[in-house]
XYZ file of C-alpha atoms in Angstrom:
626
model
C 0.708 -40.286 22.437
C 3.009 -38.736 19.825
C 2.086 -35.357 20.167
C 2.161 -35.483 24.134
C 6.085 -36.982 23.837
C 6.557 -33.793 20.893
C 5.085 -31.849 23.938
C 7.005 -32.738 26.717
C 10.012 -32.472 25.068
C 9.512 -28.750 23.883
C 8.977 -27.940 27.349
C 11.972 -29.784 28.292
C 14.286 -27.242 25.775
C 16.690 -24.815 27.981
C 15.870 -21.538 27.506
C 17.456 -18.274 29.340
C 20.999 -16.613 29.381
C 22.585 -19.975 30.415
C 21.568 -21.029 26.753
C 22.813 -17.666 25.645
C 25.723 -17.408 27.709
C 26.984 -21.050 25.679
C 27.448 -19.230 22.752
C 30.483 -16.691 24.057
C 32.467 -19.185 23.228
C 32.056 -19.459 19.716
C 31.582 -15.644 19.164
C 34.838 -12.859 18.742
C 34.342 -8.991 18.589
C 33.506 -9.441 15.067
C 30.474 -6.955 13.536
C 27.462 -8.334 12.631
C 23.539 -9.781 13.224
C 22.148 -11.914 15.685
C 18.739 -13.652 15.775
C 17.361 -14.908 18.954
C 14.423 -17.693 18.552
C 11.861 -19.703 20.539
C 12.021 -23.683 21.212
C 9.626 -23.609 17.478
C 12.622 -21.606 15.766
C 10.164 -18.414 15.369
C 12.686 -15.699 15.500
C 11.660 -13.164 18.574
C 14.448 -10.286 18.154
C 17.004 -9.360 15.386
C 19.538 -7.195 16.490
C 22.872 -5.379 15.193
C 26.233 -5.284 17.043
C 29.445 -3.481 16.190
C 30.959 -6.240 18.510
C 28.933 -9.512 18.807
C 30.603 -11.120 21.272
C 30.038 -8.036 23.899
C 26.658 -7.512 22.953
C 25.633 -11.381 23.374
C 27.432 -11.218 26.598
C 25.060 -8.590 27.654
C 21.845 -10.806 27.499
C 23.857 -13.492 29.016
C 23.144 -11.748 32.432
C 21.053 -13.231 34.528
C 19.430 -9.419 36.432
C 19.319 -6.086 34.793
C 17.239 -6.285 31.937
C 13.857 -4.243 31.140
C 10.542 -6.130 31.865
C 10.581 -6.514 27.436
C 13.792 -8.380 27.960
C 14.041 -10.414 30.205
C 11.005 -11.594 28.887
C 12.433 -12.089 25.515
C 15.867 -13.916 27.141
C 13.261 -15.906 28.966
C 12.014 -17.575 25.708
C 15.224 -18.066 23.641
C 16.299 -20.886 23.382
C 18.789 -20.325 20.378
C 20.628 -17.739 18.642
C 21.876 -17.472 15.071
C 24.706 -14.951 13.710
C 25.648 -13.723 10.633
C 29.066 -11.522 10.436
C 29.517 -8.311 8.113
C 32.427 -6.804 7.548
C 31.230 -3.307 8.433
C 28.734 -1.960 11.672
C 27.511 -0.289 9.017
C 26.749 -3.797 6.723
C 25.195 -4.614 9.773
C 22.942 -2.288 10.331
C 21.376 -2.602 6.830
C 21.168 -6.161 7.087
C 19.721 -5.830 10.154
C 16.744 -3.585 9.060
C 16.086 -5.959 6.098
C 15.920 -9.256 8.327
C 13.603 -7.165 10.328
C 11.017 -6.458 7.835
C 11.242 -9.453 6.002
C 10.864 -11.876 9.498
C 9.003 -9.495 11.609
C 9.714 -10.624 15.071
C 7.310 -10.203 18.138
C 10.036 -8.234 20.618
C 11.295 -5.644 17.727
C 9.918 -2.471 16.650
C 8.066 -2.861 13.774
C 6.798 -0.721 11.025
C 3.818 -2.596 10.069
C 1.845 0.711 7.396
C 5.228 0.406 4.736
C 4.414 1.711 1.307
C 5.307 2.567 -1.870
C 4.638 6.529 -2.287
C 3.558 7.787 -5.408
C 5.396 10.700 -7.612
C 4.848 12.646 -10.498
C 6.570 11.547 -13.626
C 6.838 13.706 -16.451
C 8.010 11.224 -19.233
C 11.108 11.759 -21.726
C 9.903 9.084 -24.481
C 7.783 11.359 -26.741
C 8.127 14.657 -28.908
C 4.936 15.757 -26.524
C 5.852 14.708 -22.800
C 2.622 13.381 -20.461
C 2.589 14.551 -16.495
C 1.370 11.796 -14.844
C 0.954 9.748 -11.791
C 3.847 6.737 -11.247
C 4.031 4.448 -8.761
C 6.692 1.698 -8.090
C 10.073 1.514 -10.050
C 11.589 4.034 -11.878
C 11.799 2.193 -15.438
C 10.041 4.646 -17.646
C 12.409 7.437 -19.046
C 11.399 10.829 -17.483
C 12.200 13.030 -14.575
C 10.688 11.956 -11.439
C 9.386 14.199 -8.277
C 8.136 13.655 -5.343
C 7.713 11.690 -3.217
C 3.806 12.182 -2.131
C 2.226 11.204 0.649
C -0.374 9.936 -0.922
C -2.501 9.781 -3.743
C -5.067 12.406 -2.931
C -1.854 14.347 -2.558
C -0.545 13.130 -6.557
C -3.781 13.963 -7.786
C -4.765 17.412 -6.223
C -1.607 18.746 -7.254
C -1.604 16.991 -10.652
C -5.619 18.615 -10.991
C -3.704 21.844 -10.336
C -0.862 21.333 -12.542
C -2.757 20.736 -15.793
C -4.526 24.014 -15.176
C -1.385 26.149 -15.042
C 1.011 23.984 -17.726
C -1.441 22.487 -19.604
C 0.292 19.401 -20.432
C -1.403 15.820 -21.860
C -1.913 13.062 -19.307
C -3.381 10.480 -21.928
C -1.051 7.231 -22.644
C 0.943 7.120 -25.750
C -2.063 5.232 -28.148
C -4.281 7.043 -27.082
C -2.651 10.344 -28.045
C -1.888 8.286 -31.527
C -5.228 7.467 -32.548
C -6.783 10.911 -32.164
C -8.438 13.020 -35.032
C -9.484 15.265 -32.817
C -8.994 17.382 -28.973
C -10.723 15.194 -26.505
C -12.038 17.035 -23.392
C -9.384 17.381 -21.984
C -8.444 20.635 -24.470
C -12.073 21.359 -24.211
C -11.872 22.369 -20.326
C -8.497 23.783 -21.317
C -6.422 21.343 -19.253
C -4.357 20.517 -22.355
C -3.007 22.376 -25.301
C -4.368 19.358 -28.074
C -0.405 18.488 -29.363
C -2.258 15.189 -30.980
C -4.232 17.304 -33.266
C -1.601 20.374 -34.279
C -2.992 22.555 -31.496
C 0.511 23.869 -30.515
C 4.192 23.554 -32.176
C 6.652 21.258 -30.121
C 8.776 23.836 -29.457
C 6.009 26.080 -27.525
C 4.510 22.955 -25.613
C 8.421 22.260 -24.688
C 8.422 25.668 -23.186
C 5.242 24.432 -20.862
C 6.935 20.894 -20.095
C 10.054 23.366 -19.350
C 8.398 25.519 -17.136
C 6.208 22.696 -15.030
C 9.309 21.216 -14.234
C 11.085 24.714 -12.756
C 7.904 24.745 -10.941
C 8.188 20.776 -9.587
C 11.717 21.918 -7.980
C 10.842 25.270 -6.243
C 12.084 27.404 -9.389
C 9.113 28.763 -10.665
C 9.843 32.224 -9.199
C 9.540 34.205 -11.921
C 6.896 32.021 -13.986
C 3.942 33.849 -12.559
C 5.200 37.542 -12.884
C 5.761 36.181 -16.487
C 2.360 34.711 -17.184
C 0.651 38.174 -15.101
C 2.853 40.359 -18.043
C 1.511 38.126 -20.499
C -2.352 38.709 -19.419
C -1.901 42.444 -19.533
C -0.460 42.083 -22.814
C -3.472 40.308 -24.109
C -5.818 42.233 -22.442
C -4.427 46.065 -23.859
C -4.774 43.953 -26.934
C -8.131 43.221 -26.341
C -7.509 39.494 -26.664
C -10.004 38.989 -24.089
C -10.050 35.355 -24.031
C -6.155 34.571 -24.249
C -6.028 36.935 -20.972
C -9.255 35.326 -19.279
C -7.191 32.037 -19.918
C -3.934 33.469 -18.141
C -5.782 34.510 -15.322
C -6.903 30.747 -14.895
C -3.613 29.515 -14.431
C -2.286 32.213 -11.938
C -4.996 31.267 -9.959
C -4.356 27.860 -10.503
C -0.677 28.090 -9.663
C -1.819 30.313 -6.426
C -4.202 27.427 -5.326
C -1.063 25.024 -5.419
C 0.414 27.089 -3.209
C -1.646 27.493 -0.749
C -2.548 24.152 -0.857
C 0.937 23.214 -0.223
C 0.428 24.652 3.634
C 3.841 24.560 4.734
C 6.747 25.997 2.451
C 9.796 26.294 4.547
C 13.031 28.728 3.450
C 15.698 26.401 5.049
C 14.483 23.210 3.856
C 14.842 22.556 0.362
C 15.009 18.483 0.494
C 13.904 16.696 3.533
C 11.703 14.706 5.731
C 10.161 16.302 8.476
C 9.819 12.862 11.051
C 7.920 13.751 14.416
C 7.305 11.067 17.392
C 4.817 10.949 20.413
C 4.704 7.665 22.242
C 1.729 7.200 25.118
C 0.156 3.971 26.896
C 2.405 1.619 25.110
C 1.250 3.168 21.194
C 3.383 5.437 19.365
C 2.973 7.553 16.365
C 5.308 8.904 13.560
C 4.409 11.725 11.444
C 6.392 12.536 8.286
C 6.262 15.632 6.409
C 7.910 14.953 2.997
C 9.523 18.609 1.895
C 10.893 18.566 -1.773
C 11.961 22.245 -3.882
C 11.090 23.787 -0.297
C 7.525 22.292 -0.745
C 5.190 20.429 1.016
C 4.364 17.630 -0.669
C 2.184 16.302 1.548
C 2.317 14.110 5.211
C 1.573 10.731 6.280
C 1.213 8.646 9.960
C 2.386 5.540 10.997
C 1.738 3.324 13.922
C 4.593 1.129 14.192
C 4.197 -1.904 17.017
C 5.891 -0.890 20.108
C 6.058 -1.999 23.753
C 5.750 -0.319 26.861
C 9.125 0.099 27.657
C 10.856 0.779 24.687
C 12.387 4.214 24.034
C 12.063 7.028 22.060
C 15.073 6.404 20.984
C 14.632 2.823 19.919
C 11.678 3.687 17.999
C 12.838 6.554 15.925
C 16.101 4.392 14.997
C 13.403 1.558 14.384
C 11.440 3.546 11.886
C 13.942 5.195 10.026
C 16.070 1.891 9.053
C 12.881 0.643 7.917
C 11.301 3.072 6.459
C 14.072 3.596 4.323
C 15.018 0.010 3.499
C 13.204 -0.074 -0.427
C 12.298 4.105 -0.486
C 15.398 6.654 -1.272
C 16.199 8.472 1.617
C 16.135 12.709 1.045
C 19.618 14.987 1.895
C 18.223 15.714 5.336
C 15.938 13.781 8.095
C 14.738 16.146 10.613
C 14.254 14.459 13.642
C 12.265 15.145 16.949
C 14.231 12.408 18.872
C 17.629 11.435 18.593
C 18.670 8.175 17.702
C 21.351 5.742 19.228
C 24.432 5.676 16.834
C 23.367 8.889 14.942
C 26.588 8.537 12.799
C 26.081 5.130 11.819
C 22.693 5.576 10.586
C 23.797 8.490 8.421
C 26.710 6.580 6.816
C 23.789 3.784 6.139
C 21.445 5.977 4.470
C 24.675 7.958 2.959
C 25.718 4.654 1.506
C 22.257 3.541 0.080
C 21.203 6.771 -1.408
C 24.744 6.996 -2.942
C 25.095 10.889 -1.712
C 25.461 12.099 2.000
C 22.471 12.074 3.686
C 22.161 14.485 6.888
C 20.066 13.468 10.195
C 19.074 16.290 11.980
C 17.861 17.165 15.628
C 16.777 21.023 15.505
C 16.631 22.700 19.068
C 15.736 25.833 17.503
C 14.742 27.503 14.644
C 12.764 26.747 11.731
C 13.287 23.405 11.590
C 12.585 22.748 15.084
C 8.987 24.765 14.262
C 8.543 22.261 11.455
C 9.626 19.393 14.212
C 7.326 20.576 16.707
C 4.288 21.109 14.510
C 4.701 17.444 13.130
C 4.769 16.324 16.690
C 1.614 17.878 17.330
C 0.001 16.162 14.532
C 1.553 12.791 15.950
C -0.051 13.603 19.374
C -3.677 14.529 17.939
C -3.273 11.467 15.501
C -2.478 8.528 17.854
C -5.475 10.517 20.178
C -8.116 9.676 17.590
C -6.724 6.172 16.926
C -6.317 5.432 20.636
C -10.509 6.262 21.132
C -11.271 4.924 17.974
C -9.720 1.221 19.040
C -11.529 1.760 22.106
C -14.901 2.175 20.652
C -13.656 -0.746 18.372
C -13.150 -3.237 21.269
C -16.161 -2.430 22.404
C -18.365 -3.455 19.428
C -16.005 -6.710 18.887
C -16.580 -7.464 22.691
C -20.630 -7.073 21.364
C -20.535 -9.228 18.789
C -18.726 -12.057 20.924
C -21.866 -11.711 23.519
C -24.620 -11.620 20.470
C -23.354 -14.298 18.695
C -22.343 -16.358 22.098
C -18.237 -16.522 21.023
C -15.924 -17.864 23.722
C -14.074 -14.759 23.285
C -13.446 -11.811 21.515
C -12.779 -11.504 17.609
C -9.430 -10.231 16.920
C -10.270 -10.903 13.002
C -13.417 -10.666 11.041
C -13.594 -11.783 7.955
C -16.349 -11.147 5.384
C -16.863 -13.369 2.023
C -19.065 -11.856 -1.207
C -19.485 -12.702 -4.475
C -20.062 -10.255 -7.305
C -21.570 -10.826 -11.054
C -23.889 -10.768 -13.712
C -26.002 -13.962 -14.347
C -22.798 -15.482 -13.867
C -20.580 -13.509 -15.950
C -16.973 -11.792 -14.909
C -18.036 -13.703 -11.337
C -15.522 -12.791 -8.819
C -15.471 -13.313 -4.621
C -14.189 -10.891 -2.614
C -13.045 -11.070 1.398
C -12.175 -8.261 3.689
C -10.766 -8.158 7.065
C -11.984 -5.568 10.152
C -10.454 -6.177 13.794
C -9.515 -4.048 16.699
C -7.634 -1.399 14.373
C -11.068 -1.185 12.035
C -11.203 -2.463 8.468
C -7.382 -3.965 7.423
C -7.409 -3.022 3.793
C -3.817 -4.907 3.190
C -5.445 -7.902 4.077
C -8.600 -7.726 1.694
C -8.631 -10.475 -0.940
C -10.065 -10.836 -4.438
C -10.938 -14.217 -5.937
C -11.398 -14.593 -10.096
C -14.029 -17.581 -9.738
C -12.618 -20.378 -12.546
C -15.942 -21.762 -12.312
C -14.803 -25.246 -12.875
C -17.893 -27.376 -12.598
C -20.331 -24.280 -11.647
C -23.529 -23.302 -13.039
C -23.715 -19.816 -14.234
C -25.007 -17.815 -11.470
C -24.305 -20.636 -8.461
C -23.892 -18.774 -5.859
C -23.076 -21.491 -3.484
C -21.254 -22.864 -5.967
C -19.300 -19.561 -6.012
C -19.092 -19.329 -2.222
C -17.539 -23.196 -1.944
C -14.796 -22.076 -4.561
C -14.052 -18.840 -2.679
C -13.613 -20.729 0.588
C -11.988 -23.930 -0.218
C -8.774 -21.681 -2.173
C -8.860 -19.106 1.270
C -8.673 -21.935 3.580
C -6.345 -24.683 1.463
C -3.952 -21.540 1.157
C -3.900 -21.093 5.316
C -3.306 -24.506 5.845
C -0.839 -24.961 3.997
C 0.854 -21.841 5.235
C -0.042 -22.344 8.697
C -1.001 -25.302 9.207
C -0.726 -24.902 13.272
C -2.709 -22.158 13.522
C -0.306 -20.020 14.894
C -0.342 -17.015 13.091
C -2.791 -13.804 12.815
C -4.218 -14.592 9.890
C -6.592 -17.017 10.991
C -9.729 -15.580 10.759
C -12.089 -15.250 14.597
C -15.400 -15.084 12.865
C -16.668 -15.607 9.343
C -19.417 -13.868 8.248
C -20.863 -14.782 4.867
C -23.424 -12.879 2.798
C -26.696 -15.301 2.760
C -28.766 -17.137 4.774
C -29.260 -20.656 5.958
C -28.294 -22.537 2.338
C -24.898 -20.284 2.483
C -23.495 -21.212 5.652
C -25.048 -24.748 4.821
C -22.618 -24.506 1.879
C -19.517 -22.927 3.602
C -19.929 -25.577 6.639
C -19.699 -27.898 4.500
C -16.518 -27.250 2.869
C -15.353 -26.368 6.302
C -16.049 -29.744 7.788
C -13.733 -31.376 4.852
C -11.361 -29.445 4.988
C -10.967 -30.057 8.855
C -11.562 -26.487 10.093
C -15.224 -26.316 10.941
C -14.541 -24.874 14.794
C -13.954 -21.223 13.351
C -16.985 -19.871 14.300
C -19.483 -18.613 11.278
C -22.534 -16.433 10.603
C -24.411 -15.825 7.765
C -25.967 -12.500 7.166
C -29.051 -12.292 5.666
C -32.008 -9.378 4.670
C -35.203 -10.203 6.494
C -38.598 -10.730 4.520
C -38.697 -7.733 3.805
C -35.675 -6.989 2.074
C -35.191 -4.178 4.912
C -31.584 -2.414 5.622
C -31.907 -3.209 9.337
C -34.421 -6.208 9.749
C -31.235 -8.450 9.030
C -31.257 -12.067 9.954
C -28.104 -14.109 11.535
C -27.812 -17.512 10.764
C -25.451 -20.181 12.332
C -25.216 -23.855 12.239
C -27.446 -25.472 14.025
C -29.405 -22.725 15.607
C -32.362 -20.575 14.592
C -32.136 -18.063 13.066
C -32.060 -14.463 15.029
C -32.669 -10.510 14.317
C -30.694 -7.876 16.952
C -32.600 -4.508 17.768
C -32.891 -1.633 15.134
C -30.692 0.392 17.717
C -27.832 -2.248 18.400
C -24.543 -1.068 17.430
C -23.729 -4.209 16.628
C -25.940 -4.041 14.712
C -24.398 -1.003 12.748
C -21.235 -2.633 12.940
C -22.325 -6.158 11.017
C -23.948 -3.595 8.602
C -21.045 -1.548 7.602
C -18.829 -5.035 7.444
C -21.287 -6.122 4.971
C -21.639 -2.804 3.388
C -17.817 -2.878 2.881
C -17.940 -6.255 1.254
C -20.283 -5.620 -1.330
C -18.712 -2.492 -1.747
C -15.273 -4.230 -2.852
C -16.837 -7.043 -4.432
C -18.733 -4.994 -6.851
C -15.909 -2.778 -7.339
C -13.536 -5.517 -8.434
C -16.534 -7.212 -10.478
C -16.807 -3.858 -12.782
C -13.204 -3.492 -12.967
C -13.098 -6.952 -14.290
C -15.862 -5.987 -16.687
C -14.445 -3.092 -18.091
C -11.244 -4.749 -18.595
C -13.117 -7.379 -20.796
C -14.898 -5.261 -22.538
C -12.103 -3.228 -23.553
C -10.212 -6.611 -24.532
C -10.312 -8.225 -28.413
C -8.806 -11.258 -29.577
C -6.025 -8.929 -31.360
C -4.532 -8.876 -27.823
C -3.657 -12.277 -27.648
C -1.916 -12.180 -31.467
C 2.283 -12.168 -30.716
C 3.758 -8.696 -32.557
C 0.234 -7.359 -33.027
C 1.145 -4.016 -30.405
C -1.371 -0.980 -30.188
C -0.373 0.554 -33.343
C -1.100 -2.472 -35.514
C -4.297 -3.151 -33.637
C -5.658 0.356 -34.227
C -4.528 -0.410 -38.143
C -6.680 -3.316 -38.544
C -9.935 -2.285 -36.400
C -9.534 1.030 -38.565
C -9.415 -1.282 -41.654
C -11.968 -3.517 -41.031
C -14.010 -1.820 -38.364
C -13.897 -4.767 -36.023
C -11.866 -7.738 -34.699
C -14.772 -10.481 -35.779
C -14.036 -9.283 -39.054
C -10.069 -9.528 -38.994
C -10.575 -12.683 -37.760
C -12.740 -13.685 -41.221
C -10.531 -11.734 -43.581
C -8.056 -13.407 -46.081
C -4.267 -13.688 -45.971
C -4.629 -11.053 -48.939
C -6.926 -8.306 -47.236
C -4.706 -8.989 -44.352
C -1.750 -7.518 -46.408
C -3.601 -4.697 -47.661
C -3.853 -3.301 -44.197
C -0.390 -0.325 -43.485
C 1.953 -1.258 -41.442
C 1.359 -5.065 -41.295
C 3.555 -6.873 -43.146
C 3.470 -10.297 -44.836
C 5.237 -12.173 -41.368
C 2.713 -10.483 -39.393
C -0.254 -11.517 -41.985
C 0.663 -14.778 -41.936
C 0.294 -15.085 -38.116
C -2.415 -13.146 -37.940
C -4.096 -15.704 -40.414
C -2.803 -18.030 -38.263
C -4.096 -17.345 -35.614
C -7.718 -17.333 -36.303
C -7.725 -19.888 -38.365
C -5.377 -22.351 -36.898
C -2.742 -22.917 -38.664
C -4.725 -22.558 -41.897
């Protein structure tokens, strides 16, 4: 009876521009943000206004809008403002609230990332060039950004062929007595072991980063003089060597596709919009390079703009990532000027947006356009072909309708040890790798090697979390279909935590090898039913094969990471003030971290560079408190 009265009365809440029009009052021409929200305060739309009170009044109309709109008007049913002091504030803020709230009726990047760059580090007589991802703590000089890793480590590959520099970590370069293979394939000059002064391998570090920002002009007439040198000396291998990293240096050019003269720092952003999808392609240009280019699929309607969009995807693209001197654009946004004082502001430098007509830069426009088109082609007939197997498993395993998200559960170990469960997501986009999951089993209660055991653990953390998150079931990361690895005592199991926990209507199937063992005799087991097999040729088939494929695939691959991280651990990692220097001191010492653990205070102040305080806890430690 309570829930009918809760009912009524949300139907009962005004909603419209009448409900909108009632805040005029309240509002001046002030700058600022405005959220619009449903009768359940879910926010639909954020906006910016350089004048609230005029923009409000806008929505306060009862005719005139787009279908999106008035749809949108239609279901608020109040607003909330917050007042900058700037358009400019506003904008920011407005970008921010965006991403962080993500409302159904705004344009929304949904594939943000971090993008990796090459760091080459300035906290070491013998810089490393590696990969870095995240914040810029670590002292060094930074470049990039890449487009992705493949990107990082192809040119990286390339990079230690020409400059030769170390990409090993700090200890590791400490405790060697000798080149590793590094020197041996001649991707590094061996500075642990003597192999070359610091001032020569400065020279390399020196030159790598002329080449990093498009200065490396006159590197490879250099190293060409420097082969014929060694060959009229007949120093046949010095010259073979020099001829390896011309070559390499050539291959990093070609690689690098596009190299534009005009564009020194930029991002090359192209649009194409069709059927309601759209697609942004950026090209990320750095030292008149290309570093590389990456698409995005940001959530659109049908009729928003080109406009809209490309303002849309720029404030949030940029939000957390530093935006480059120039955005090339193949749309123009609304309030071009604003959004260049915004991204001026942020990057603390003036930042240009750009619109070529002609020229180079609208050939590097119109080329990442192209890509844009051909890119949301493929994903528009791969989500097609998608919907079609998700509408086939709905009629095979006799769901009410179709799955919008799949999720698969595995478990991954060795007669118990390092156990871990794993869960990945596929839905009408394919397999959602920002929504796989990774679950370190505690194994509180569980028999080594309990597999159902495992499984219960797995599922009563996944679905505790949801409810308490969403306890309404109102968001998309409810789960359509659950299929678990196993037969009939594994969705036994699973049903039965499901059935506690109150959410045994989400429709499960467990996947099971036939008699045989066979890769495509597989048998499907639900709750109450017998079991069934699908025909060899089903796609479906295929389809609940590659799921499960997937999820043993990540499952094993976060068990051996797990592994190997164990393995490589010792109790000296738990000791406070024992760092990696110390630690390699005492395993050199005694050979082993059993036998640290068993040695006296005394032996334990033999050992360099550990010094009666650190002895003493050390001692400690294995003993406790002596």
């Amino acid at each position: 009876m309570v829930e009918e009265t809760g009912e009524k009365r949300e139907k009962n809440v005004p909603r419209g521009h009448k409900v909108i029009d009632g805040y005029l009052r309240m509002l001046d021409g002030s700058p600022g943000v405005y959220r619009m929200l449903d009768p359940e305060h879910k926010v639909l739309y954020v906006g910016k206004a350089k004048n609230l009170k005029n923009r409000v009044s806008n929505y306060a109309r009862p005719h005139g809008h787009s279908p999106r709109i008035a749809r949108m008007i239609s279901e608020t049913s109040q607003m909330m403002f917050l007042t900058t002091r700037t358009e400019t504030e506003a904008l920011l803020l407005e970008q921010n609230l965006i991403k962080q709230l993500k409302p159904r009726y705004n344009v929304l990047l949904r594939d943000d990332k971090s993008f990796p760059n090459i760091l080459v580090t300035k906290d070491h007589d013998f810089p490393q060039i590696i990969k870095h991802r995240g914040a810029k703590k670590r002292k060094g000089a930074y470049y990039g950004p890449f487009a992705s890793a493949g990107n990082v480590n192809s040119t990286l590959n390339q990079l230690q062929r020409v400059f030769l520099l170390r990409n090993c970590s700090n200890s590791d370069y400490e405790g060697r007595t000798r080149p590793c293979l590094q020197y041996q394939i001649k991707r590094c000059m061996a500075p642990c072991v003597g192999k070359i002064s610091k001032e020569d391998y400065g020279q390399l570090v020196a030159d790598a980063e002329r080449f990093l920002q498009g200065k490396d002009t006159g590197l490879q007439a250099r190293l060409a003089q420097e082969m014929g040198d060694a060959a009229e000396a007949m120093e046949f291998e010095k010259a073979a060597a020099l001829r390896d990293r011309i070559r390499a240096m050539t291959n990093v050019q070609t690689a690098q596709g596009i190299n534009p003269r005009t564009v020194s720092e930029g991002d090359i952003i192209g649009l194409h919009m069709e059927g309601g999808q759209a697609c942004v392609q950026v090209f990320f240009i750095r030292a008149n390079q290309n570093w590389g280019n990456q698409d995005f699929y940001p959530r659109v309607g049908a009729d928003v703009s080109e406009a809209e969009v490309m303002g849309a995807f720029i404030g949030q693209f940029y939000d957390q990532k530093e935006p480059p001197r120039q955005l090339i654009l193949s749309h123009d946004v609304d309030d071009k000027d604003l959004l260049e004082e915004a991204l001026s502001q942020k990057a603390e430098r003036k930042v240009e947006v750009l619109v070529p007509q002609r020229g180079e830069k609208f050939e590097l426009v119109a080329g990442a356009v192209r890509n844009a088109r051909e890119s949301l082609g493929r994903k528009m007939s791969e989500s097609a072909a998608q919907t079609k197997l998700l509408k086939g498993v709905a009629e095979a395993f006799g769901l009410p309708e179709m799955p919008t998200r799949i999720e698969a559960y595995d478990n991954s170990h060795i007669q118990g040890a390092h156990a871990v469960g794993a869960m990945i997501v596929a839905g009408p986009e394919g397999f959602m790798k920002s929504q796989y999951r990774k679950f370190d089993i505690k194994g509180d209660g569980i028999t080594a090697g309990d597999d159902f055991g495992m499984m219960k653990e797995v599922m009563t953390r996944r679905f505790k979390r949801l409810l308490k998150e969403d306890p309404e079931r109102k968001g998309d990361t409810w789960p359509s279909l659950l299929l678990i690895d196993g037969g009939a005592g594994q969705v036994s199991a699973v049903q039965e935590i499901m059935t506690e926990l109150g959410v045994a209507d989400i429709p499960m199937v467990g996947v099971a090898k036939g008699v045989d063992r066979d890769h495509g005799k597989e048998e499907f087991y639900r709750t109450g039913k017998r079991p069934f097999a699908l025909q060899r040729n089903d796609p479906v088939l295929y389809f609940i094969q590659r799921i499960r494929d997937e999820v043993h695939r990540f499952a094993i691959g976060t068990h051996r990471a797990k592994r190997s991280k164990a393995i490589g651990a010792t109790p000296l990692d738990d000791v406070p003030g024992v760092g990696a220097a110390r630690k390699r001191a005492l395993l050199a010492h005694f050979g082993s971290a059993k036998a640290v653990g068993l040695a006296n205070l005394a032996d334990l102040k033999a050992v360099d560079g550990i010094s009666e305080t650190v002895a003493q806890t050390l001692y400690d430690f294995f003993h406790e408190g002596g």
